[in-house]
Amino acid sequence: MSEHEEKYNVNLLGSDEQALRLSRLKELMRRAGIVDAIVRDNADIYYLTGRVFRGYIYINVERDLPLYFVKQPNHLYSEPAELLYRIRKPEDIAPALAALGIETSMPALELDSISYTEASRLRKSFGATEAQPDISPVMRGARSVKTAAEQEMLRRSGAKQTLVYERIPQLYSEGMTDIELQIEIERASRLEGCLGQFRVAGPDMELFMGNVLTGDNADTPSPYDFAMGGEGLDPSIPVGANGTMIKPGMPVMVDVNGNYNGYMTDMTRMYIAGDIPAEAERANELSAAICEQLAAMMTPGAKAADLYARALQMASEAGMEEYFMGHRSHAGFVGHGVGIEVNEAPVIAPRSRDILADGNVIALEPKFVIPGLGAVGVENTYIVHADRAAEVITTARTAISLLD
Amino acid sequence: MSEHEEKYNVNLLGSDEQALRLSRLKELMRRAGIVDAIVRDNADIYYLTGRVFRGYIYINVERDLPLYFVKQPNHLYSEPAELLYRIRKPEDIAPALAALGIETSMPALELDSISYTEASRLRKSFGATEAQPDISPVMRGARSVKTAAEQEMLRRSGAKQTLVYERIPQLYSEGMTDIELQIEIERASRLEGCLGQFRVAGPDMELFMGNVLTGDNADTPSPYDFAMGGEGLDPSIPVGANGTMIKPGMPVMVDVNGNYNGYMTDMTRMYIAGDIPAEAERANELSAAICEQLAAMMTPGAKAADLYARALQMASEAGMEEYFMGHRSHAGFVGHGVGIEVNEAPVIAPRSRDILADGNVIALEPKFVIPGLGAVGVENTYIVHADRAAEVITTARTAISLLD
């Protein structure tokens, strides 16, 4: 086979791993009364095949294997061959399914992310009057429980992210601004293998490589639904570092991209140049204590809302409720699932109805924004296990590190 | 006013600049028979206000000023005050408009980007049976013609991007891989003020900071609709550098992020360590000649399809048609509008029906992928003017630069 005939299998997961993911997905589809679905989100395509291609995956609860409808790239094939179809446009899927004898009225779509235009085109091609049902919550549920292989990917990202965080004190030099330190952390992350890409669900979230906050900037509300805000460098992307000089005694919060292999961990640590103010140390210890307490509660069956309540209670008992998850504006959650995207299920929030399950991977980030001091807090990513305590996979020391 | 009562005006453009953008948008709405619209895309919100907030903008051809329906951040205000409304959910807009005496059956939505779920919620809240009309093509048309202020933003991005590109030879050291060189270019770009954020329209496009391609990697098709592909570092984001060692005589194509202020220029230049192969030099000169020829044709009224045809003809006359815009797979365009997003109108493609207009900003990228050599070509960003020749705003020298 010449170099230019090189072919790559569309399913990079291997058949066992893909079957595991599919069986859980199909179980949730059955429970939701959904017979079949078409997914097209890059994150969902990556989940089901271990790669990104341009096209669609058709899943039917009655069929063992999915069908791939591929627009790009053209060098993909599948084993067995009859699973893969070349298409030019979404309207090509319905007749292809009909030709295969697969009867369907309207496959479920990812209605939370697919554009109105594309959903309507698919709906019309199936001759349906409504683009229903919705596979979005089902995919979200399936992806929230990580397989052993996914957990291993996350452990590997966590280990690399930890290596980079441990190197941060050496990246600092006196006179740096928040963004200058962030740029050195970005470079160190990339050299360690960070892919950079920061996948988020939903149209409202934009962030480049992460967030480095120091001083009052931490208290500037941003339009994005992240735990912390920041003015940013420009009103076109108003979040994060804004060029504040890092001053002695002023806490620096580092929360940067942990995507080293398609699965991302989420970790936050504190750094200070010069003496550590007692107030910062106290807030950081409280944050670490909340993480530890919540981690001890993170067993299958635990209620996400109870975890949030416990975190708030601990903040409140320490007299820190006013600063909990922000000051001028408060984030509505203290933790969130992570995986292919940074904002997965479950959500650890006051009115969340999520129940924890074996295999959830959850980032906890009880943070405080203290006027005159800035943002303080740690964040760790944990794997929820049925047979043992939640496993922390972001293992840099939680104490505030000295920058000099 | 204490620090914690700080307020920011939602319209950062100033009233004249905003009026200019609105008048063009409303003119296009009238031509399309659209009375009113609700936009929510971050790129469109930024276009109409000079900032990003979480919420919606209501535009009506009969009303002078837009209305802002804001979810976040809470410190925004507007002048005059009655233009801004706090909302919790999209369903709050319809009753607010009714209370203001604004009669509307169904405002146009950005159907190409809004999710099916959100469009349906808005549709229901207006009591409409269909989420029509579509403001997407109208917004695209409005944004494709840059005002003088936008052109100035683009010139500034182009100047900074040029500074960084001129520094690339010093960033190289022997033994580097493509990704190692890219990381140094990323850092240099960020230190020069690059915001990092790479805004693209459509769900199918993902790219981190840009693309550095060397050797055969350039010939690996990617699922994204960029001019060039590349295997990437990981199948979760299969595009760009893949860790190939940069070898003497092997062309390195650099095409990285030019977003320095919310408006991005697009530039590609070639670099080689050691001797420059004659074939690379020829291909690069051909690419630069195509750019020059097309630039000379870029006047208001010119047909995008004619530009593409001319580029293809020049490639063909040079015996390079087989390698034009790729080899194993070919990009379907030779140029594209740039601005807030990297893939704006017009599109310079064979079947494009776009007609160039005064104020279009267009990146031309006639590139070649030559087996055994790799990707070769230049890319420049131009402003189309009515009263003079197209203005190039990415001004690094087009000749291949030596890396050592």
GROMACS .gro file of C-alpha atoms in nm, chain B residues 58 63 67 69 82-83 85 93-103:
model
   18
  462TYR     CA    1  -3.303   4.299   1.949
  467ARG     CA    2  -3.616   5.160   1.555
  471LEU     CA    3  -3.245   4.674   2.278
  473PHE     CA    4  -3.147   4.175   2.691
  486GLU     CA    5  -3.438   5.212   2.866
  487LEU     CA    6  -3.240   5.014   2.611
  489TYR     CA    7  -3.326   4.479   3.022
  497ILE     CA    8  -3.781   3.870   2.576
  498ALA     CA    9  -4.124   3.832   2.413
  499PRO     CA   10  -4.324   3.973   2.707
  500ALA     CA   11  -4.070   4.255   2.748
  501LEU     CA   12  -4.115   4.357   2.383
  502ALA     CA   13  -4.493   4.336   2.421
  503ALA     CA   14  -4.480   4.556   2.732
  504LEU     CA   15  -4.288   4.813   2.527
  505GLY     CA   16  -4.561   4.811   2.265
  506ILE     CA   17  -4.332   4.653   2.006
  507GLU     CA   18  -4.545   4.427   1.790
   0.00000   0.00000   0.00000
